[in-house]
Short mmCIF file of C-alpha atoms and ligand atoms in Angstrom, two decimals:
data_model
loop_
_atom_site.label_atom_id
_atom_site.label_comp_id
_atom_site.label_asym_id
_atom_site.label_seq_id
_atom_site.Cartn_x
_atom_site.Cartn_y
_atom_site.Cartn_z
CA UNK A 1171 35.54 144.99 61.57
CA UNK A 1172 33.58 145.84 58.43
CA UNK A 1173 36.60 147.91 57.38
CA UNK A 1174 38.75 144.79 57.70
CA UNK A 1175 36.34 142.81 55.56
CA UNK A 1176 36.59 145.43 52.85
CA UNK A 1177 40.40 145.26 52.93
CA UNK A 1178 41.31 141.64 53.33
CA UNK A 1179 45.03 140.89 53.35
CA UNK A 1180 45.33 137.26 52.36
CA UNK A 1181 44.45 134.59 49.84
CA UNK A 1182 44.99 130.95 50.72
CA UNK A 1183 45.64 128.24 48.15
CA UNK A 1184 45.09 124.58 48.94
CA UNK A 1185 47.25 122.40 46.72
CA UNK A 1186 46.06 118.85 47.17
CA UNK A 1187 48.76 116.68 45.59
CA UNK A 1188 49.40 112.98 45.10
CA UNK A 1189 51.69 112.52 48.08
CA UNK A 1190 50.88 115.53 50.25
CA UNK A 1191 48.34 118.20 51.06
CA UNK A 1192 49.73 121.69 50.95
CA UNK A 1193 48.43 125.08 52.01
CA UNK A 1194 50.02 128.38 51.01
CA UNK A 1195 49.07 131.85 52.23
CA UNK A 1196 49.73 134.80 49.90
CA UNK A 1197 49.53 138.56 50.41
CA UNK A 1198 48.19 141.00 47.83
CA UNK A 1199 51.53 141.22 46.04
CA UNK A 1200 51.23 137.45 45.57
CA UNK A 1201 54.14 136.96 47.92
CA UNK A 1202 54.16 133.56 49.54
CA UNK A 1203 54.12 134.21 53.31
CA UNK A 1204 53.87 130.71 54.75
CA UNK A 1205 53.33 127.22 53.44
CA UNK A 1206 52.77 123.83 54.98
CA UNK A 1207 53.02 120.39 53.45
CA UNK A 1208 51.56 117.32 55.12
CA UNK A 1209 52.19 113.90 53.63
CA UNK A 1210 49.63 111.10 53.77
CA UNK A 1211 49.92 107.36 53.13
CA UNK A 1212 49.78 105.77 49.69
CA UNK A 1213 47.73 102.57 49.58
CA UNK A 1214 48.78 99.78 47.18
CA UNK A 1215 46.22 96.95 47.49
CA UNK A 1216 47.62 95.07 44.46
CA UNK A 1217 50.46 95.60 41.98
CA UNK A 1218 49.53 98.55 39.78
CA UNK A 1219 46.67 99.67 42.04
CA UNK A 1220 46.92 102.99 43.90
CA UNK A 1221 44.44 104.37 46.43
CA UNK A 1222 44.16 107.19 48.98
CA UNK A 1223 41.93 107.43 52.01
CA UNK A 1224 39.62 110.41 51.22
CA UNK A 1225 39.30 111.23 54.92
CA UNK A 1226 43.09 111.44 55.18
CA UNK A 1227 43.16 113.72 52.16
CA UNK A 1228 40.64 116.00 53.86
CA UNK A 1229 42.18 115.88 57.33
CA UNK A 1230 45.73 116.64 56.12
CA UNK A 1231 44.38 119.45 53.97
CA UNK A 1232 42.48 121.04 56.86
CA UNK A 1233 45.51 120.66 59.15
CA UNK A 1234 47.76 122.39 56.58
CA UNK A 1235 45.18 125.16 56.16
CA UNK A 1236 44.90 125.76 59.91
CA UNK A 1237 48.69 125.72 60.25
CA UNK A 1238 49.33 128.53 57.76
CA UNK A 1239 46.53 130.65 59.19
CA UNK A 1240 48.11 130.33 62.60
CA UNK A 1241 51.59 131.08 61.28
CA UNK A 1242 50.39 134.22 59.51
CA UNK A 1243 48.29 135.18 62.56
CA UNK A 1244 45.52 135.79 60.03
CA UNK A 1245 42.09 136.73 61.33
CA UNK A 1246 39.17 135.16 59.44
CA UNK A 1247 38.06 138.62 58.33
CA UNK A 1248 41.47 139.18 56.75
CA UNK A 1249 41.16 136.16 54.47
CA UNK A 1250 39.67 137.20 51.13
CA UNK A 1251 39.12 133.67 49.81
CA UNK A 1252 40.39 130.12 49.53
CA UNK A 1253 41.33 128.60 46.18
CA UNK A 1254 41.79 124.92 45.38
CA UNK A 1255 44.08 123.05 43.03
CA UNK A 1256 44.35 119.30 43.03
CA UNK A 1257 45.86 116.07 41.79
CA UNK A 1258 43.79 115.41 38.69
CA UNK A 1259 41.71 112.38 37.59
CA UNK A 1260 41.64 110.82 41.08
CA UNK A 1261 38.03 109.96 41.86
CA UNK A 1262 35.92 109.62 45.03
CA UNK A 1263 32.35 108.35 45.58
CA UNK A 1264 30.59 109.08 48.87
CA UNK A 1265 27.29 108.85 50.67
CA UNK A 1266 25.66 112.27 50.69
CA UNK A 1267 23.76 111.56 53.90
CA UNK A 1268 26.62 110.27 56.05
CA UNK A 1269 29.47 112.09 54.24
CA UNK A 1270 31.42 108.83 54.22
CA UNK A 1271 33.24 107.53 51.14
CA UNK A 1272 31.92 104.19 49.87
CA UNK A 1273 35.41 103.23 48.67
CA UNK A 1274 38.91 104.66 48.81
CA UNK A 1275 39.89 107.33 46.28
CA UNK A 1276 41.18 105.64 43.13
CA UNK A 1277 44.30 107.59 42.22
CA UNK A 1278 45.23 108.79 38.72
CA UNK A 1279 48.23 106.43 38.69
CA UNK A 1280 46.05 103.34 39.28
CA UNK A 1281 46.02 100.89 36.37
CA UNK A 1282 43.12 98.67 37.53
CA UNK A 1283 40.89 99.66 34.61
CA UNK A 1284 43.50 99.06 31.89
CA UNK A 1285 41.61 95.96 30.63
CA UNK A 1286 38.34 97.86 30.54
CA UNK A 1287 40.07 100.54 28.46
CA UNK A 1288 41.45 97.90 26.09
CA UNK A 1289 37.92 96.61 25.68
CA UNK A 1290 36.66 100.09 24.82
CA UNK A 1291 39.42 100.42 22.25
CA UNK A 1292 38.59 96.99 20.78
CA UNK A 1293 34.94 98.00 20.55
CA UNK A 1294 36.08 100.92 18.38
CA UNK A 1295 35.25 103.66 20.90
CA UNK A 1296 38.60 105.50 20.76
CA UNK A 1297 37.65 107.93 18.05
CA UNK A 1298 34.33 109.02 19.51
CA UNK A 1299 35.89 109.38 22.97
CA UNK A 1300 38.75 111.46 21.60
CA UNK A 1301 36.36 113.62 19.59
CA UNK A 1302 34.10 114.33 22.56
CA UNK A 1303 36.63 114.57 25.39
CA UNK A 1304 39.97 115.37 23.75
CA UNK A 1305 41.46 112.40 25.61
CA UNK A 1306 43.08 109.14 24.67
CA UNK A 1307 41.28 106.07 26.09
CA UNK A 1308 43.37 105.22 29.13
CA UNK A 1309 42.99 104.00 32.71
CA UNK A 1310 44.61 107.30 33.77
CA UNK A 1311 41.31 109.23 33.46
CA UNK A 1312 38.48 109.18 36.02
CA UNK A 1313 35.57 107.70 34.03
CA UNK A 1314 36.55 104.04 34.09
CA UNK A 1315 37.71 104.34 37.72
CA UNK A 1316 34.28 105.60 38.73
CA UNK A 1317 32.67 102.78 36.76
CA UNK A 1318 34.89 100.32 38.62
CA UNK A 1319 33.68 101.54 42.04
CA UNK A 1320 30.03 101.50 40.92
CA UNK A 1321 30.37 97.98 39.50
CA UNK A 1322 32.28 96.66 42.52
CA UNK A 1323 29.10 96.16 44.53
CA UNK A 1324 25.45 96.04 43.36
CA UNK A 1325 24.45 97.90 46.54
CA UNK A 1326 26.69 100.83 45.58
CA UNK A 1327 25.20 100.94 42.09
CA UNK A 1328 21.67 100.90 43.53
CA UNK A 1329 22.46 103.65 46.02
CA UNK A 1330 23.98 105.73 43.22
CA UNK A 1331 20.93 105.27 40.97
CA UNK A 1332 18.66 106.23 43.87
CA UNK A 1333 20.52 109.51 44.19
CA UNK A 1334 22.11 108.80 47.59
CA UNK A 1335 25.72 109.00 46.43
CA UNK A 1336 27.84 111.82 45.10
CA UNK A 1337 30.94 111.54 42.95
CA UNK A 1338 33.78 113.84 42.15
CA UNK A 1339 37.45 114.49 41.67
CA UNK A 1340 39.48 115.70 44.67
CA UNK A 1341 38.48 119.36 44.23
CA UNK A 1342 34.81 118.34 44.40
CA UNK A 1343 35.36 116.26 47.52
CA UNK A 1344 37.27 119.04 49.30
CA UNK A 1345 34.74 121.74 48.40
CA UNK A 1346 31.85 119.52 49.53
CA UNK A 1347 33.59 118.84 52.85
CA UNK A 1348 34.75 122.43 53.40
CA UNK A 1349 31.25 123.76 52.74
CA UNK A 1350 29.73 121.33 55.22
CA UNK A 1351 28.07 119.29 52.47
CA UNK A 1352 26.36 122.27 50.86
CA UNK A 1353 28.25 122.59 47.57
CA UNK A 1354 28.71 119.80 44.99
CA UNK A 1355 30.65 121.29 42.10
CA UNK A 1356 33.76 120.90 39.99
CA UNK A 1357 35.37 123.22 37.44
CA UNK A 1358 35.73 122.70 33.72
CA UNK A 1359 39.47 121.86 33.85
CA UNK A 1360 38.86 118.99 36.26
CA UNK A 1361 35.75 117.86 34.38
CA UNK A 1362 37.81 117.69 31.18
CA UNK A 1363 39.97 114.93 32.76
CA UNK A 1364 37.12 112.55 33.54
CA UNK A 1365 36.49 111.10 30.04
CA UNK A 1366 32.80 111.86 30.72
CA UNK A 1367 32.77 115.55 29.82
CA UNK A 1368 32.23 116.92 26.35
CA UNK A 1369 34.79 119.69 25.90
CA UNK A 1370 32.88 121.18 22.96
CA UNK A 1371 29.32 121.32 24.34
CA UNK A 1372 30.64 121.87 27.88
CA UNK A 1373 28.31 119.28 29.38
CA UNK A 1374 28.52 115.81 30.87
CA UNK A 1375 28.15 113.66 27.76
CA UNK A 1376 25.00 111.49 27.81
CA UNK A 1377 26.48 108.97 25.32
CA UNK A 1378 29.58 108.45 27.42
CA UNK A 1379 27.57 108.20 30.65
CA UNK A 1380 25.48 105.51 28.96
CA UNK A 1381 28.57 103.74 27.62
CA UNK A 1382 30.07 103.47 31.12
CA UNK A 1383 26.70 103.15 32.89
CA UNK A 1384 27.25 106.13 35.17
CA UNK A 1385 24.15 107.81 36.63
CA UNK A 1386 24.04 111.53 35.82
CA UNK A 1387 22.68 112.38 39.27
CA UNK A 1388 25.95 111.55 41.06
CA UNK A 1389 28.01 114.04 39.06
CA UNK A 1390 28.79 117.57 40.24
CA UNK A 1391 27.67 120.79 38.61
CA UNK A 1392 30.46 122.14 36.38
CA UNK A 1393 31.50 125.73 37.10
CA UNK A 1394 34.11 128.30 36.09
CA UNK A 1395 37.61 127.87 37.54
CA UNK A 1396 37.17 131.23 39.27
CA UNK A 1397 33.94 132.11 41.02
CA UNK A 1398 32.47 131.98 44.52
CA UNK A 1399 31.09 128.46 44.86
CA UNK A 1400 30.08 128.82 48.49
CA UNK A 1401 31.47 129.49 51.96
CA UNK A 1402 33.55 127.33 54.23
CA UNK A 1403 31.52 125.95 57.13
CA UNK A 1404 32.64 127.56 60.39
CA UNK A 1405 31.97 124.39 62.36
CA UNK A 1406 34.48 122.53 60.18
CA UNK A 1407 37.14 125.14 59.39
CA UNK A 1408 36.69 127.44 62.36
CA UNK A 1409 35.73 130.33 60.07
CA UNK A 1410 33.56 131.13 57.10
CA UNK A 1411 35.22 132.52 53.96
CA UNK A 1412 34.48 132.21 50.23
CA UNK A 1413 35.73 129.16 48.32
CA UNK A 1414 36.51 130.86 45.06
CA UNK A 1415 38.62 128.75 42.71
CA UNK A 1416 39.01 125.18 41.56
CA UNK A 1417 41.51 124.07 38.92
CA UNK A 1418 43.55 120.96 38.08
CA UNK A 1419 47.21 121.17 39.16
CA UNK A 1420 48.84 121.40 35.72
CA UNK A 1421 46.32 123.97 34.52
CA UNK A 1422 46.88 125.92 37.75
CA UNK A 1423 50.61 125.98 37.00
CA UNK A 1424 49.91 127.29 33.46
CA UNK A 1425 47.84 130.12 34.94
CA UNK A 1426 50.31 130.68 37.79
CA UNK A 1427 53.00 131.11 35.13
CA UNK A 1428 51.01 133.94 33.59
CA UNK A 1429 50.43 131.99 30.35
CA UNK A 1430 47.16 133.79 29.71
CA UNK A 1431 47.38 134.04 25.94
CA UNK A 1432 47.50 131.73 22.95
CA UNK A 1433 51.00 130.48 22.11
CA UNK A 1434 52.30 130.61 25.69
CA UNK A 1435 53.48 127.38 27.27
CA UNK A 1436 54.84 126.10 30.53
CA UNK A 1437 56.93 123.08 31.37
CA UNK A 1438 57.32 121.59 34.81
CA UNK A 1439 60.64 119.75 35.14
CA UNK A 1440 59.70 117.38 37.95
CA UNK A 1441 60.29 113.63 38.12
CA UNK A 1442 58.69 113.65 34.66
CA UNK A 1443 58.00 116.73 32.58
CA UNK A 1444 54.51 118.18 32.17
CA UNK A 1445 53.92 120.54 29.26
CA UNK A 1446 50.88 122.63 28.48
CA UNK A 1447 50.46 124.98 25.53
CA UNK A 1448 47.67 127.56 25.61
CA UNK A 1449 45.89 127.15 22.25
CA UNK A 1450 43.27 129.84 22.78
CA UNK A 1451 39.51 129.67 22.55
CA UNK A 1452 39.19 126.70 20.20
CA UNK A 1453 40.16 123.10 21.01
CA UNK A 1454 42.93 121.73 18.79
CA UNK A 1455 42.73 118.09 17.76
CA UNK A 1456 46.14 116.45 17.99
CA UNK A 1457 47.65 114.34 15.25
CA UNK A 1458 50.50 113.39 17.57
CA UNK A 1459 48.50 111.74 20.35
CA UNK A 1460 48.71 114.72 22.62
CA UNK A 1461 45.78 115.43 24.90
CA UNK A 1462 43.36 118.27 24.21
CA UNK A 1463 42.24 119.70 27.50
CA UNK A 1464 40.47 122.66 29.05
CA UNK A 1465 43.10 125.04 30.42
CA UNK A 1466 40.79 127.48 32.12
CA UNK A 1467 37.25 128.71 32.46
CA UNK A 1468 37.21 132.36 33.45
CA UNK A 1469 34.18 134.69 33.25
CA UNK A 1470 32.34 131.97 31.28
CA UNK A 1471 35.09 131.98 28.62
CA UNK A 1472 36.88 128.69 28.03
CA UNK A 1473 40.56 128.46 27.07
CA UNK A 1474 41.97 125.22 25.69
CA UNK A 1475 45.42 123.66 25.81
CA UNK A 1476 47.42 120.83 24.34
CA UNK A 1477 49.12 118.67 26.93
CA UNK A 1478 52.01 116.27 26.68
CA UNK A 1479 54.43 114.68 29.09
CA UNK A 1480 57.91 113.20 29.22
CA UNK A 1481 58.32 110.12 31.43
CA UNK A 1482 61.97 110.65 32.40
CA UNK A 1483 62.65 114.26 33.38
CA UNK A 1484 64.44 114.94 36.67
CA UNK A 1485 64.31 111.18 37.23
CA UNK A 1486 67.16 110.89 34.71
CA UNK A 1487 69.29 112.97 37.09
CA UNK A 1488 68.28 110.64 39.91
CA UNK A 1489 69.51 107.74 37.77
CA UNK A 1490 72.97 109.35 37.55
CA UNK A 1491 72.91 109.82 41.32
CA UNK A 1492 71.36 106.55 42.52
CA UNK A 1493 72.20 103.92 39.91
CA UNK A 1494 75.31 105.13 38.08
CA UNK A 1495 76.51 106.97 41.20
CA UNK A 1496 78.52 109.46 39.19
CA UNK A 1497 77.10 112.39 41.14
CA UNK A 1498 76.37 112.42 44.85
CA UNK A 1499 73.53 114.96 44.78
CA UNK A 1500 71.37 116.62 42.12
CA UNK A 1501 73.02 120.10 42.26
CA UNK A 1502 76.36 118.49 41.34
CA UNK A 1503 75.13 117.82 37.80
CA UNK A 1504 75.13 121.50 36.87
CA UNK A 1505 78.67 122.08 38.16
CA UNK A 1506 80.04 119.15 36.17
CA UNK A 1507 78.01 119.95 33.05
CA UNK A 1508 79.14 123.56 32.95
CA UNK A 1509 82.79 122.50 33.20
CA UNK A 1510 82.63 121.30 29.57
CA UNK A 1511 81.40 123.17 26.47
CA UNK A 1512 79.40 120.26 25.06
CA UNK A 1513 78.70 116.54 25.48
CA UNK A 1514 81.67 115.61 23.28
CA UNK A 1515 79.38 113.69 20.90
CA UNK A 1516 77.60 111.64 23.59
CA UNK A 1517 73.81 111.39 23.20
CA UNK A 1518 71.56 109.87 25.85
CA UNK A 1519 67.99 108.77 25.13
CA UNK A 1520 66.48 108.04 28.56
CA UNK A 1521 63.71 105.79 27.22
CA UNK A 1522 63.93 103.65 30.36
CA UNK A 1523 60.19 103.02 30.38
CA UNK A 1524 59.54 103.53 26.68
CA UNK A 1525 58.89 106.81 24.90
CA UNK A 1526 55.81 109.02 25.27
CA UNK A 1527 54.55 111.80 23.00
CA UNK A 1528 55.14 112.20 20.13
CA UNK A 1529 57.01 108.89 19.62
CA UNK A 1530 54.73 106.55 21.61
CA UNK A 1531 56.87 103.45 21.67
CA UNK A 1532 56.52 101.36 24.80
CA UNK A 1533 59.22 99.00 23.50
CA UNK A 1534 61.84 101.75 23.26
CA UNK A 1535 64.67 101.52 25.79
CA UNK A 1536 67.50 103.77 26.95
CA UNK A 1537 70.55 104.24 24.76
CA UNK A 1538 73.86 106.06 25.14
CA UNK A 1539 75.36 106.71 21.71
CA UNK A 1540 78.38 108.43 20.28
CA UNK A 1541 80.71 107.30 23.08
CA UNK A 1542 84.46 107.58 22.56
CA UNK A 1543 87.43 107.39 24.96
CA UNK A 1544 87.26 111.15 25.33
CA UNK A 1545 83.82 111.04 26.99
CA UNK A 1546 84.19 111.93 30.66
CA UNK A 1547 81.82 112.11 33.58
CA UNK A 1548 81.17 115.79 32.89
CA UNK A 1549 80.12 114.99 29.30
CA UNK A 1550 77.71 112.36 30.58
CA UNK A 1551 76.21 114.95 32.94
CA UNK A 1552 75.83 117.40 30.09
CA UNK A 1553 74.29 114.75 27.79
CA UNK A 1554 71.79 113.96 30.56
CA UNK A 1555 70.63 117.56 30.91
CA UNK A 1556 70.50 117.86 27.11
CA UNK A 1557 68.40 114.67 26.90
CA UNK A 1558 65.75 116.13 29.20
CA UNK A 1559 65.61 119.31 27.13
CA UNK A 1560 65.55 117.43 23.81
CA UNK A 1561 62.59 115.31 24.91
CA UNK A 1562 60.79 118.52 25.90
CA UNK A 1563 61.58 119.96 22.46
CA UNK A 1564 59.99 116.94 20.76
CA UNK A 1565 56.75 117.51 22.67
CA UNK A 1566 56.80 121.26 21.99
CA UNK A 1567 57.41 120.64 18.28
CA UNK A 1568 54.43 118.26 18.18
CA UNK A 1569 52.27 120.81 19.99
CA UNK A 1570 53.16 123.77 17.81
CA UNK A 1571 52.70 121.64 14.69
CA UNK A 1572 49.27 120.40 15.85
CA UNK A 1573 48.16 123.90 16.80
CA UNK A 1574 49.94 125.67 13.95
CA UNK A 1575 51.21 128.14 16.52
CA UNK A 1576 54.60 129.72 17.01
CA UNK A 1577 55.74 129.39 20.60
CA UNK A 1578 56.05 132.83 22.24
CA UNK A 1579 58.20 131.67 25.11
CA UNK A 1580 58.50 128.79 27.54
CA UNK A 1581 57.88 129.39 31.24
CA UNK A 1582 59.49 126.80 33.47
CA UNK A 1583 59.21 125.44 36.99
CA UNK A 1584 59.70 122.18 38.93
CA UNK A 1585 62.67 120.76 40.85
CA UNK A 1586 65.08 120.44 37.91
CA UNK A 1587 64.37 123.96 36.61
CA UNK A 1588 67.12 125.22 38.92
CA UNK A 1589 69.60 123.91 36.34
CA UNK A 1590 70.89 126.92 34.38
CA UNK A 1591 72.86 124.70 32.01
CA UNK A 1592 69.75 122.76 31.06
CA UNK A 1593 67.60 125.87 30.62
CA UNK A 1594 70.22 127.61 28.45
CA UNK A 1595 70.35 124.50 26.25
CA UNK A 1596 66.54 124.37 26.22
CA UNK A 1597 66.43 127.92 24.93
CA UNK A 1598 69.16 127.18 22.34
CA UNK A 1599 67.44 124.21 20.77
CA UNK A 1600 63.92 125.67 20.96
CA UNK A 1601 65.30 128.94 19.57
CA UNK A 1602 62.91 130.57 22.02
CA UNK A 1603 63.17 132.50 25.22
CA UNK A 1604 62.94 130.37 28.37
CA UNK A 1605 61.76 132.17 31.51
CA UNK A 1606 62.11 131.00 35.10
CA UNK A 1607 60.00 132.87 37.66
CA UNK A 1608 61.07 133.79 41.19
CA UNK A 1609 58.16 131.86 42.64
CA UNK A 1610 58.35 128.35 41.22
CA UNK A 1611 55.32 127.43 43.37
CA UNK A 1612 53.23 128.10 40.29
CA UNK A 1613 50.52 125.54 41.07
CA UNK A 1614 49.38 127.14 44.31
CA UNK A 1615 49.93 130.59 42.81
CA UNK A 1616 47.53 129.77 39.95
CA UNK A 1617 44.80 128.73 42.39
CA UNK A 1618 45.44 131.83 44.51
CA UNK A 1619 45.31 134.13 41.47
CA UNK A 1620 41.96 132.67 40.39
CA UNK A 1621 40.42 132.88 43.86
CA UNK A 1622 41.68 136.45 44.15
CA UNK A 1623 40.09 137.42 40.82
CA UNK A 1624 36.76 135.94 41.89
CA UNK A 1625 36.50 138.12 45.00
CA UNK A 1626 38.07 141.30 43.59
CA UNK A 1627 41.29 140.90 45.61
CA UNK A 1628 43.01 141.35 42.25
CA UNK A 1629 41.15 143.20 39.51
CA UNK A 1630 42.33 141.57 36.32
CA UNK A 1631 45.09 139.53 34.69
CA UNK A 1632 47.19 142.67 34.10
CA UNK A 1633 47.35 143.14 37.83
CA UNK A 1634 48.39 139.50 38.23
CA UNK A 1635 51.24 139.97 35.78
CA UNK A 1636 52.54 142.83 37.91
CA UNK A 1637 52.81 140.38 40.82
CA UNK A 1638 54.63 137.82 38.67
CA UNK A 1639 58.41 138.18 38.97
CA UNK A 1640 61.12 136.85 36.72
CA UNK A 1641 64.14 135.13 38.24
CA UNK A 1642 66.11 134.54 35.04
CA UNK A 1643 65.59 134.74 31.29
CA UNK A 1644 67.51 132.46 28.93
CA UNK A 1645 67.90 133.63 25.33
CA UNK A 1646 68.97 131.42 22.42
CA UNK A 1647 72.73 131.70 21.84
CA UNK A 1648 73.81 128.58 20.00
CA UNK A 1649 74.97 128.93 16.42
CA UNK A 1650 72.75 127.44 13.74
CA UNK A 1651 75.24 124.77 12.62
CA UNK A 1652 75.71 123.31 16.11
CA UNK A 1653 71.98 123.35 16.66
CA UNK A 1654 71.31 121.49 13.41
CA UNK A 1655 73.94 118.85 14.23
CA UNK A 1656 72.46 118.27 17.68
CA UNK A 1657 68.95 117.95 16.24
CA UNK A 1658 70.16 115.52 13.57
CA UNK A 1659 72.01 113.34 16.07
CA UNK A 1660 69.04 113.32 18.46
CA UNK A 1661 66.70 112.15 15.69
CA UNK A 1662 69.14 109.34 14.82
CA UNK A 1663 69.49 108.35 18.48
CA UNK A 1664 65.70 108.23 18.98
CA UNK A 1665 65.38 105.88 16.02
CA UNK A 1666 68.04 103.58 17.53
CA UNK A 1667 66.22 103.53 20.89
CA UNK A 1668 62.89 102.52 19.36
CA UNK A 1669 61.57 98.98 19.26
CA UNK A 1670 64.39 97.56 21.37
CA UNK A 1671 62.55 95.50 23.99
CA UNK A 1672 60.32 93.85 21.38
CA UNK A 1673 63.20 92.56 19.32
P1 ADP B 585 57.94 116.00 41.66
O1 ADP B 585 56.94 117.08 41.94
O2 ADP B 585 57.70 115.21 40.42
O3 ADP B 585 58.24 115.13 42.85
P2 ADP B 585 60.00 118.07 41.82
O4 ADP B 585 59.43 119.26 41.13
O5 ADP B 585 60.13 118.10 43.30
O6 ADP B 585 59.31 116.73 41.33
O7 ADP B 585 61.47 117.83 41.19
C1 ADP B 585 62.22 116.72 41.50
C2 ADP B 585 63.31 116.52 40.46
O8 ADP B 585 64.18 117.66 40.44
C3 ADP B 585 64.17 115.32 40.80
O9 ADP B 585 63.99 114.34 39.81
C4 ADP B 585 65.60 115.86 40.84
O10 ADP B 585 66.47 115.05 40.08
C5 ADP B 585 65.51 117.24 40.24
N1 ADP B 585 66.40 118.20 40.93
C6 ADP B 585 66.37 118.56 42.22
N2 ADP B 585 67.38 119.43 42.50
C7 ADP B 585 68.07 119.62 41.35
C8 ADP B 585 69.21 120.39 40.98
N3 ADP B 585 69.84 121.16 41.86
N4 ADP B 585 69.63 120.34 39.70
C9 ADP B 585 68.97 119.58 38.80
N5 ADP B 585 67.90 118.82 39.10
C10 ADP B 585 67.45 118.84 40.35
#
């Protein structure tokens, strides 16, 4: 038995997402053996409000964990550690004596504190908040959500001030529950999304706590993303193993993509696109309203990143399928797009809900320009894939300009990253190599890697890179003239899309 403990076979990653709780079991080659996804209900108490039941989050997560252990027939002694990655910014407040939440989890998407954020902006707090936290004042982040729960009932506030309540993001809640209430921690990547954490001093910021009237005693201790925080409680999980990583989902994907060094970036082509650029050991202040965030805290060394997102990524493909009905399923887009050499002059700007970084125009709306009688369905498909890639390019350009960094390559994942046509075009216009890994489950892989490092399952990042396998590499092929024309037309099209709804 002691022999088994010295040679554990598995690492388990818990990927607690917005719509489902997922568990993935990996072997020591980082091969995904089994995974299980369990959905849980979304709660919409009012328009724009989004909540989750924290107990449902925990119960689905435990059920997924137990399922993969059973599937793999893994003995507790064979499990080296559990790592956690989570939906970010979502916040929970609970009673430390009863273990019961005092309110539902307020989810990152929830807009209930938008007015409070406007007030902070009006009071001139944007600059100081951005300087301390790297964030833009927005209801998206945890701080104002936590304030909202505390202010919702004087009894809650009193209990919090008396030290009877504990707060945290989803990682904190899960670790506290898994450890049987013994461990109240978060990691620096999650802390950096709260709008309460100073990313320079690496402490909860007293000025911001005062500004939002949040008692320091409810906040978790902030740890590295990779270290043994404690053990799972056998009476809850059925076994006792180390809990050894905690990291926000996008940061986990960056690590799971092997973007360990400055100048490496990943993009997730999901419904929207999520981009992170590793900017190294110093935080970079953005001039383009990108977010400065902590990418990783490993062996007490902090790595920073710039983060930006595109609202309409794969969702643009869904629009072709569900609204225009010119394709019947997503994979059809690639077949049609590759049947033509270019978009025949058609340019789509999918600003259906405005434009995000670096344009930031909420009044922008979608436009289809350059249409002639020669534009066929296939050209529209191609223009759609190009539009996703061109929006990604705009964010990357803003990032590399802010950071004064040349992009080494772009690692990609997410549902739409199966599109070869789109990725070839992405490489062409970025003039950079685009790399798609075999395992596009990069979020859980990142958490697994970090837990494995903490317990010596993997020795170092070099060993992790040996486990990381490439599916396909896309190299720039487009001639310079075509590239310049496309860039010029895109810039013109973006200008036409701007300011539409207002006028
Ligand atoms: P999320 O995590 O945001 O739900 P996913 O990573 O699951 O997103 O990706 C979903 C997106 O991937 C959808 O918007 C869909 O249009 C796109 N997608 C799925 N399959 C394909 C395909 N074969 N070709 C291109 N895009 C696809």
